[in-house]
Amino acid sequence: MYSFWDVNVAMLEGSVTTLQMFVLTLLFALPLGLIISFGSMSRFSPLRWLTKTFVWIIRGSPLMLQILIVFYGPGLLFGWKALPRFTAALVTFVINYACYFSEIYRGGIQGVPKGQQEAGQVLGMTKSQIFFKVTLLQVVKRIVPPMGNEIITLVKDTSLSNFIMVGEIIKLAKDFGNKGMIWPLFYAGAFFLVFNGIVTLALSRTEKKLDYFRV
């Protein structure tokens, strides 16, 4: 029988794994999403349609199925060695959320009036200067609310990694539950409530700091 201390240590380790999954997903998915959004807005038709098709497939299929494909696919299709479980889950989350973020980026960029870009050209600004000094500042303001919704969803979606036995907090709570201990399940629930509360508070403060951008 596990002691109270042993269970707490295990649950804390699971919490760290969940936090790592969340932070690393954001670290890679945010810039990748911007790159994908450029592809979906490209003037080169084959690239644009290829990117849009990829985003459609990722957004239209279950995240759990994508995790299974990334984890089992290389071995079943090509005979390659499977990725480590944590890595497979992380790659899936990065690709999935990058596609969702790309649509938010695209909407934010296309929502900036073209007249402002034309005004930048009249002032002799280069395309990169217009993007970073005119467009991007307004895009950040526009995308914070929808991006916040996706980030909060990500907090909860990290639990899906337990489907391939990644030792995050939900898997450990479920394992202890199978051994007759109910309180680790409430421990996991409280963790996600607190985690989401902190993320929500951080996003709210970010929105307030961007209030000076009136768009």
XYZ file of N, CA and C in Angstrom:
645
model
N 0.846 -1.195 0.000
C 0.000 0.000 0.000
C 0.887 1.253 0.000
N 0.532 2.195 -0.843
C 1.309 3.423 -0.936
C 1.011 4.345 0.245
N 2.055 5.003 0.743
C 1.854 5.978 1.806
C 1.382 7.298 1.210
N 0.857 8.151 2.078
C 0.392 9.465 1.637
C 1.541 10.248 0.998
N 2.727 10.136 1.562
C 3.901 10.842 1.040
C 4.275 10.329 -0.348
N 4.268 9.014 -0.531
C 4.619 8.417 -1.818
C 3.661 8.877 -2.920
N 2.391 8.911 -2.596
C 1.394 9.334 -3.581
C 1.594 10.802 -3.941
N 1.858 11.632 -2.936
C 2.072 13.061 -3.192
C 3.294 13.301 -4.070
N 4.372 12.563 -3.811
C 5.580 12.706 -4.631
C 5.290 12.321 -6.073
N 4.580 11.211 -6.257
C 4.242 10.752 -7.597
C 3.358 11.766 -8.318
N 2.381 12.322 -7.615
C 1.470 13.294 -8.227
C 2.208 14.584 -8.580
N 3.148 14.975 -7.750
C 3.950 16.163 -8.062
C 4.796 15.948 -9.312
N 5.346 14.757 -9.439
C 6.117 14.427 -10.645
C 5.215 14.460 -11.880
N 3.992 13.964 -11.740
C 3.044 14.024 -12.846
C 2.681 15.455 -13.185
N 2.589 16.315 -12.165
C 2.285 17.733 -12.400
C 3.404 18.396 -13.196
N 4.653 18.045 -12.859
C 5.801 18.608 -13.577
C 5.766 18.184 -15.041
N 5.432 16.924 -15.300
C 5.330 16.435 -16.681
C 4.267 17.195 -17.442
N 3.128 17.433 -16.805
C 2.044 18.188 -17.443
C 2.493 19.612 -17.754
N 3.166 20.247 -16.816
C 3.669 21.607 -17.025
C 4.688 21.651 -18.163
N 5.568 20.665 -18.211
C 6.554 20.606 -19.292
C 5.867 20.475 -20.646
N 4.854 19.623 -20.717
C 4.116 19.442 -21.967
C 3.458 20.744 -22.405
N 2.881 21.459 -21.469
C 2.201 22.718 -21.759
C 3.180 23.781 -22.245
N 4.255 23.977 -21.500
C 5.222 25.031 -21.836
C 5.915 24.747 -23.168
N 6.355 23.523 -23.373
C 7.052 23.189 -24.603
C 6.134 23.274 -25.821
N 4.884 22.907 -25.640
C 3.923 23.019 -26.746
C 3.765 24.470 -27.172
N 3.591 25.359 -26.209
C 3.464 26.784 -26.539
C 4.743 27.314 -27.162
N 5.889 26.911 -26.625
C 7.177 27.399 -27.103
C 7.376 27.108 -28.586
N 6.940 25.935 -29.030
C 7.133 25.553 -30.426
C 5.922 25.859 -31.307
N 4.722 25.757 -30.756
C 3.515 25.917 -31.568
C 3.239 27.371 -31.948
N 3.569 28.316 -31.070
C 3.299 29.723 -31.379
C 4.076 30.206 -32.611
N 5.399 30.018 -32.682
C 6.099 30.444 -33.904
C 5.761 29.592 -35.116
N 5.555 28.280 -34.917
C 5.206 27.409 -36.043
C 3.850 27.807 -36.626
N 2.926 28.195 -35.759
C 1.613 28.639 -36.233
C 1.705 29.867 -37.116
N 2.621 30.782 -36.768
C 2.811 31.983 -37.585
C 3.355 31.615 -38.962
N 4.293 30.670 -38.984
C 4.853 30.226 -40.267
C 3.769 29.568 -41.129
N 2.945 28.728 -40.501
C 1.864 28.063 -41.239
C 0.869 29.082 -41.774
N 0.601 30.137 -40.991
C -0.343 31.165 -41.457
C 0.189 31.873 -42.693
N 1.501 32.073 -42.771
C 2.089 32.671 -43.974
C 1.869 31.761 -45.181
N 1.987 30.444 -44.944
C 1.750 29.499 -46.033
C 0.312 29.533 -46.513
N -0.634 29.647 -45.583
C -2.052 29.672 -45.964
C -2.452 30.978 -46.628
N -1.617 32.020 -46.508
C -1.897 33.297 -47.163
C -0.983 33.543 -48.365
N -0.170 32.552 -48.693
C 0.805 32.708 -49.773
C 0.125 32.975 -51.112
N 0.782 33.768 -51.930
C 0.283 34.027 -53.272
C 0.599 32.873 -54.215
N 1.471 31.968 -53.775
C 1.807 30.786 -54.563
C 0.731 29.732 -54.311
N -0.161 29.555 -55.262
C -1.357 28.729 -55.079
C -1.086 27.311 -54.574
N -0.133 26.558 -55.136
C 0.097 25.196 -54.630
C 0.453 25.166 -53.146
N 1.318 26.102 -52.720
C 1.683 26.162 -51.307
C 0.482 26.528 -50.458
N -0.304 27.502 -50.922
C -1.472 27.934 -50.162
C -2.481 26.791 -49.977
N -2.775 26.067 -51.044
C -3.764 24.996 -50.954
C -3.221 23.791 -50.190
N -1.928 23.532 -50.318
C -1.325 22.440 -49.550
C -1.390 22.744 -48.052
N -1.081 23.986 -47.704
C -1.122 24.386 -46.301
C -2.541 24.343 -45.757
N -3.486 24.870 -46.526
C -4.879 24.875 -46.078
C -5.423 23.452 -45.919
N -5.029 22.561 -46.830
C -5.477 21.168 -46.731
C -4.919 20.507 -45.482
N -3.633 20.763 -45.194
C -3.012 20.197 -43.996
C -3.704 20.703 -42.734
N -3.965 21.997 -42.684
C -4.646 22.583 -41.524
C -6.046 21.997 -41.378
N -6.740 21.815 -42.492
C -8.092 21.244 -42.471
C -8.072 19.823 -41.902
N -7.082 19.020 -42.315
C -6.976 17.644 -41.830
C -6.703 17.619 -40.332
N -5.773 18.442 -39.887
C -5.413 18.461 -38.461
C -6.576 18.964 -37.610
N -7.222 20.023 -38.049
C -8.330 20.583 -37.266
C -9.574 19.703 -37.322
N -9.682 18.906 -38.372
C -10.891 18.096 -38.548
C -10.819 16.699 -37.984
N -9.657 16.288 -37.472
C -9.515 14.946 -36.917
C -9.261 15.019 -35.411
N -9.659 13.978 -34.675
C -9.497 13.996 -33.214
C -8.017 14.037 -32.794
N -7.733 14.807 -31.780
C -6.375 14.912 -31.265
C -5.866 13.562 -30.767
N -6.742 12.784 -30.167
C -6.341 11.475 -29.665
C -5.878 10.572 -30.803
N -6.587 10.625 -31.940
C -6.202 9.840 -33.107
C -4.836 10.285 -33.631
N -4.590 11.579 -33.618
C -3.304 12.103 -34.075
C -2.169 11.613 -33.182
N -2.414 11.549 -31.879
C -1.399 11.044 -30.952
C -1.055 9.597 -31.286
N -2.068 8.799 -31.562
C -1.842 7.394 -31.896
C -1.057 7.248 -33.195
N -1.389 8.081 -34.187
C -0.697 8.003 -35.476
C 0.777 8.376 -35.330
N 1.046 9.451 -34.590
C 2.440 9.879 -34.408
C 3.236 8.845 -33.615
N 2.597 8.215 -32.633
C 3.314 7.256 -31.795
C 3.505 5.900 -32.486
N 2.426 5.382 -33.103
C 2.493 4.062 -33.709
C 2.818 4.094 -35.203
N 2.512 5.219 -35.879
C 2.649 5.296 -37.323
C 4.029 4.953 -37.877
N 5.109 5.571 -37.374
C 6.443 5.283 -37.928
C 6.806 3.800 -37.885
N 6.434 3.130 -36.813
C 6.751 1.709 -36.700
C 5.900 0.845 -37.610
N 4.588 1.135 -37.661
C 3.685 0.324 -38.464
C 3.869 0.556 -39.959
N 4.181 1.789 -40.357
C 4.288 2.110 -41.777
C 5.678 1.873 -42.347
N 6.703 2.205 -41.567
C 8.061 2.152 -42.102
C 9.006 1.233 -41.318
N 8.520 0.667 -40.231
C 9.365 -0.203 -39.429
C 10.379 0.538 -38.585
N 10.164 1.843 -38.426
C 11.095 2.642 -37.636
C 10.831 2.439 -36.147
N 11.836 2.785 -35.363
C 11.679 2.740 -33.914
C 10.715 3.837 -33.471
N 9.814 3.488 -32.584
C 8.817 4.450 -32.121
C 9.474 5.586 -31.348
N 8.887 6.761 -31.455
C 9.362 7.895 -30.670
C 9.111 7.647 -29.194
N 9.921 8.231 -28.309
C 9.593 8.173 -26.880
C 8.184 8.712 -26.658
N 7.493 8.187 -25.679
C 6.078 8.531 -25.485
C 5.873 10.039 -25.275
N 6.705 10.638 -24.446
C 6.571 12.073 -24.196
C 6.806 12.854 -25.483
N 7.840 12.469 -26.239
C 8.162 13.164 -27.483
C 7.033 13.039 -28.493
N 6.457 11.845 -28.610
C 5.356 11.630 -29.549
C 4.163 12.509 -29.200
N 3.840 12.579 -27.913
C 2.724 13.422 -27.490
C 3.030 14.897 -27.746
N 4.268 15.307 -27.450
C 4.653 16.706 -27.643
C 4.592 17.097 -29.115
N 5.123 16.260 -29.992
C 5.086 16.548 -31.431
C 3.643 16.706 -31.906
N 2.775 15.833 -31.429
C 1.366 15.906 -31.822
C 0.725 17.197 -31.349
N 0.954 17.556 -30.094
C 0.374 18.792 -29.568
C 0.893 20.009 -30.321
N 2.185 20.028 -30.631
C 2.766 21.170 -31.336
C 2.128 21.329 -32.710
N 2.029 20.242 -33.467
C 1.440 20.306 -34.802
C -0.029 20.708 -34.727
N -0.762 20.083 -33.815
C -2.195 20.357 -33.687
C -2.455 21.816 -33.336
N -1.793 22.297 -32.298
C -2.058 23.666 -31.848
C -1.456 24.701 -32.786
N -0.384 24.368 -33.480
C 0.172 25.292 -34.467
C -0.855 25.554 -35.570
N -1.594 24.513 -35.952
C -2.622 24.683 -36.993
C -3.763 25.571 -36.493
N -4.183 25.379 -35.254
C -5.227 26.240 -34.694
C -4.724 27.678 -34.551
N -3.510 27.828 -34.056
C -2.933 29.164 -33.910
C -2.779 29.847 -35.265
N -2.467 29.068 -36.311
C -2.264 29.663 -37.636
C -3.529 30.357 -38.132
N -4.683 29.755 -37.844
C -5.933 30.367 -38.270
C -6.216 31.649 -37.490
N -5.817 31.671 -36.234
C -5.982 32.885 -35.430
C -5.058 33.976 -35.942
N -3.809 33.602 -36.226
C -2.867 34.563 -36.808
C -3.402 35.103 -38.132
N -3.870 34.204 -38.977
C -4.351 34.608 -40.299
C -5.505 35.597 -40.180
N -6.441 35.300 -39.293
C -7.561 36.212 -39.091
C -7.112 37.564 -38.574
N -6.131 37.550 -37.665
C -5.628 38.811 -37.122
C -4.897 39.637 -38.155
N -4.076 38.983 -38.971
C -3.313 39.704 -39.998
C -4.230 40.266 -41.070
N -5.176 39.448 -41.516
C -6.081 39.899 -42.568
C -7.088 40.929 -42.053
N -7.237 41.015 -40.717
C -8.162 41.980 -40.145
C -7.603 43.387 -40.044
N -6.301 43.532 -40.231
C -5.691 44.866 -40.201
C -5.995 45.574 -41.524
N -6.570 46.770 -41.476
C -6.929 47.487 -42.709
C -5.753 47.627 -43.670
N -5.992 47.354 -44.935
C -4.928 47.448 -45.939
C -4.432 48.882 -46.093
N -5.298 49.828 -45.766
C -4.910 51.229 -45.887
C -3.703 51.574 -45.046
N -3.563 50.899 -43.911
C -2.420 51.166 -43.043
C -1.122 50.640 -43.665
N -1.233 49.506 -44.344
C -0.058 48.980 -45.036
C 0.327 49.880 -46.205
N -0.678 50.373 -46.898
C -0.415 51.280 -48.014
C 0.212 52.578 -47.519
N -0.241 53.036 -46.344
C 0.338 54.249 -45.772
C 1.812 54.032 -45.431
N 2.142 52.834 -44.951
C 3.525 52.518 -44.662
C 4.379 52.517 -45.915
N 3.814 52.017 -47.003
C 4.546 52.013 -48.271
C 4.792 53.440 -48.756
N 3.788 54.300 -48.585
C 3.941 55.706 -48.983
C 5.063 56.364 -48.191
N 5.203 55.963 -46.928
C 6.251 56.533 -46.071
C 7.626 55.930 -46.359
N 7.683 55.003 -47.298
C 8.959 54.418 -47.684
C 9.405 53.242 -46.837
N 8.487 52.645 -46.079
C 8.828 51.499 -45.240
C 8.906 50.235 -46.092
N 9.798 49.335 -45.713
C 9.900 48.053 -46.398
C 8.768 47.139 -45.923
N 8.579 46.010 -46.615
C 7.526 45.070 -46.231
C 7.747 44.531 -44.820
N 8.996 44.241 -44.488
C 9.283 43.727 -43.150
C 9.030 44.787 -42.089
N 9.363 46.043 -42.379
C 9.105 47.124 -41.423
C 7.608 47.330 -41.226
N 6.864 47.260 -42.312
C 5.410 47.412 -42.224
C 4.823 46.295 -41.365
N 5.317 45.054 -41.585
C 4.762 43.924 -40.841
C 5.050 44.042 -39.350
N 6.312 44.319 -38.999
C 6.698 44.305 -37.582
C 6.304 45.583 -36.841
N 6.262 46.731 -37.530
C 5.994 48.000 -36.856
C 4.549 48.477 -36.987
N 3.834 47.939 -37.966
C 2.447 48.368 -38.169
C 1.467 47.217 -37.952
N 1.659 46.142 -38.714
C 0.695 45.041 -38.693
C 0.767 44.217 -37.413
N 1.972 43.768 -37.048
C 2.117 42.828 -35.944
C 1.613 43.385 -34.619
N 1.856 44.655 -34.357
C 1.414 45.253 -33.096
C -0.105 45.195 -32.963
N -0.807 45.417 -34.065
C -2.267 45.355 -34.031
C -2.766 43.911 -34.004
N -2.024 43.022 -34.663
C -2.404 41.611 -34.664
C -2.369 41.054 -33.255
N -1.334 41.408 -32.492
C -1.202 40.914 -31.120
C -2.432 41.274 -30.299
N -2.892 42.502 -30.435
C -4.068 42.950 -29.709
C -5.311 42.150 -30.116
N -5.438 41.888 -31.398
C -6.627 41.201 -31.911
C -6.677 39.726 -31.519
N -5.515 39.090 -31.458
C -5.515 37.635 -31.295
C -5.456 37.163 -29.848
N -5.214 38.055 -28.902
C -5.075 37.617 -27.511
C -6.317 36.872 -26.996
N -7.552 37.390 -27.185
C -8.723 36.648 -26.670
C -8.894 35.265 -27.279
N -8.910 35.120 -28.628
C -9.050 33.760 -29.171
C -7.857 32.870 -28.866
N -6.662 33.444 -28.835
C -5.480 32.656 -28.491
C -5.579 32.177 -27.047
N -6.121 33.021 -26.185
C -6.293 32.646 -24.784
C -7.204 31.447 -24.631
N -8.274 31.398 -25.421
C -9.191 30.258 -25.368
C -8.473 28.963 -25.736
N -7.632 29.024 -26.773
C -6.904 27.833 -27.194
C -5.872 27.416 -26.147
N -5.237 28.383 -25.516
C -4.233 28.070 -24.499
C -4.882 27.392 -23.296
N -6.049 27.868 -22.904
C -6.773 27.245 -21.790
C -7.188 25.824 -22.161
N -7.599 25.628 -23.416
C -7.947 24.286 -23.880
C -6.724 23.377 -23.849
N -5.572 23.928 -24.186
C -4.334 23.148 -24.164
C -4.035 22.625 -22.767
N -4.290 23.444 -21.755
C -4.050 23.007 -20.373
C -4.766 21.681 -20.118
N -6.013 21.603 -20.564
C -6.804 20.388 -20.334
C -6.441 19.267 -21.298
N -6.090 19.630 -22.526
C -5.776 18.608 -23.527
C -4.495 17.845 -23.219
N -3.616 18.418 -22.411
C -2.390 17.686 -22.058
C -2.711 16.337 -21.428
N -3.895 16.226 -20.832
C -4.280 14.963 -20.193
C -4.450 13.836 -21.213
N -4.657 14.176 -22.492
C -4.834 13.145 -23.512
C -3.557 12.349 -23.755
N -2.417 12.891 -23.317
C -1.161 12.166 -23.509
C -1.123 10.883 -22.697
N -2.012 10.752 -21.702
C -2.026 9.523 -20.914
C -2.529 8.346 -21.741
N -3.093 8.644 -22.915
C -3.613 7.580 -23.781
C -2.482 6.702 -24.308
N -1.259 7.257 -24.415
C -0.099 6.445 -24.787
C 0.839 6.278 -23.588
N 0.238 6.356 -22.395
C 0.930 6.044 -21.146
C 2.028 7.033 -20.767
N 1.888 8.290 -21.165
C 2.793 9.323 -20.665
C 2.449 9.571 -19.199
N 3.447 9.635 -18.352
C 3.198 9.725 -16.912
C 2.831 11.107 -16.419
N 1.781 11.689 -17.031
C 1.333 12.995 -16.535
C 0.331 12.786 -15.396
N -0.208 13.881 -14.890
C -0.949 13.816 -13.629
C -2.243 12.995 -13.720
N -2.938 13.052 -14.861
C -4.183 12.307 -14.995
C -3.922 10.797 -15.018
N -2.870 10.391 -15.708
C -2.549 8.959 -15.736
C -2.254 8.441 -14.342
N -1.466 9.207 -13.582
C -1.125 8.770 -12.234
C -2.357 8.738 -11.333
N -3.217 9.752 -11.467
C -4.445 9.771 -10.674
C -5.318 8.567 -11.007
N -5.379 8.228 -12.307
C -6.171 7.068 -12.727
C -5.570 5.770 -12.195
N -4.234 5.674 -12.226
C -3.572 4.476 -11.703
C -3.853 4.290 -10.221
N -3.770 5.381 -9.477
C -4.059 5.284 -8.044
C -5.543 4.991 -7.799
N -6.392 5.532 -8.670
C -7.821 5.248 -8.552
C -8.110 3.766 -8.747
N -7.388 3.141 -9.677
C -7.562 1.701 -9.907
C -7.113 0.873 -8.705
N -6.300 1.490 -7.840
C -5.812 0.792 -6.646
C -6.640 1.149 -5.412
N -7.773 1.799 -5.635
C -8.702 2.059 -4.531
C -8.542 3.389 -3.842
N -7.743 4.306 -4.403
C -7.563 5.622 -3.787
C -8.276 6.682 -4.627
N -9.239 7.348 -4.024
C -10.038 8.322 -4.751
C -9.458 9.721 -4.692
N -8.731 10.044 -3.604
C -8.308 11.432 -3.427
C -7.307 11.915 -4.470
N -6.473 11.059 -5.101
C -5.607 11.574 -6.163
C -6.380 12.138 -7.358
N -7.599 11.638 -7.590
C -8.423 12.180 -8.664
C -8.822 13.625 -8.360
N -9.171 13.886 -7.089
C -9.503 15.257 -6.688
C -8.253 16.142 -6.703
N -7.120 15.548 -6.380
C -5.825 16.249 -6.444
C -5.593 16.742 -7.878
N -5.809 15.843 -8.848
C -5.619 16.205 -10.249
C -6.611 17.283 -10.678
N -7.859 17.149 -10.222
C -8.865 18.159 -10.556
C -8.501 19.525 -10.013
N -8.016 19.555 -8.762
C -7.610 20.826 -8.159
C -6.416 21.420 -8.893
N -5.494 20.554 -9.321
C -4.327 21.035 -10.072
C -4.755 21.770 -11.338
N -5.671 21.177 -12.104
C -6.108 21.803 -13.354
C -6.904 23.081 -13.104
N -7.686 23.097 -12.026
C -8.434 24.312 -11.695
C -7.486 25.459 -11.367
N -6.475 25.177 -10.552
C -5.503 26.204 -10.176
C -4.683 26.625 -11.394
N -4.245 25.651 -12.179
C -3.449 25.916 -13.376
C -4.223 26.809 -14.347
N -5.470 26.446 -14.607
C -6.298 27.262 -15.497
C -6.557 28.645 -14.925
N -6.700 28.726 -13.607
C -6.912 30.024 -12.979
C -5.716 30.945 -13.175
N -4.523 30.395 -13.023
C -3.300 31.188 -13.207
C -3.172 31.637 -14.660
N -3.436 30.721 -15.593
C -3.353 31.063 -17.023
C -4.384 32.132 -17.385
N -5.598 31.984 -16.876
C -6.657 32.962 -17.153
C -6.283 34.340 -16.623
N -5.726 34.375 -15.409
C -5.308 35.636 -14.814
C -4.200 36.288 -15.642
N -3.235 35.488 -16.084
C -2.129 36.011 -16.891
C -2.641 36.575 -18.217
N -3.585 35.879 -18.830
C -4.150 36.346 -20.101
C -4.950 37.631 -19.911
N -5.681 37.704 -18.786
C -6.464 38.903 -18.502
C -5.562 40.117 -18.327
N -4.451 39.946 -17.637
C -3.510 41.049 -17.448
C -2.865 41.452 -18.764
N -2.610 40.468 -19.610
C -2.034 40.769 -20.920
C -2.985 41.617 -21.744
N -4.275 41.266 -21.712
C -5.274 42.053 -22.446
C -5.314 43.488 -21.940
N -5.234 43.666 -20.624
C -5.283 45.014 -20.057
C -4.067 45.831 -20.478
N -2.906 45.183 -20.542
C -1.700 45.897 -20.949
C -1.756 46.327 -22.409
N -2.563 45.628 -23.189
C -2.681 45.952 -24.609
C -3.852 46.883 -24.898
N -4.495 47.398 -23.859
C -5.655 48.261 -24.044
C -5.320 49.552 -24.786
N -4.051 49.951 -24.749
C -3.702 51.211 -25.425
C -3.728 51.065 -26.942
N -3.805 49.796 -27.431
C -3.965 49.579 -28.872
C -5.459 49.559 -29.162
N -5.982 50.617 -29.662
C -7.391 50.690 -30.025
C -7.544 50.323 -31.493
N -8.191 49.184 -31.739
C -8.334 48.729 -33.117
C -9.810 48.577 -33.430
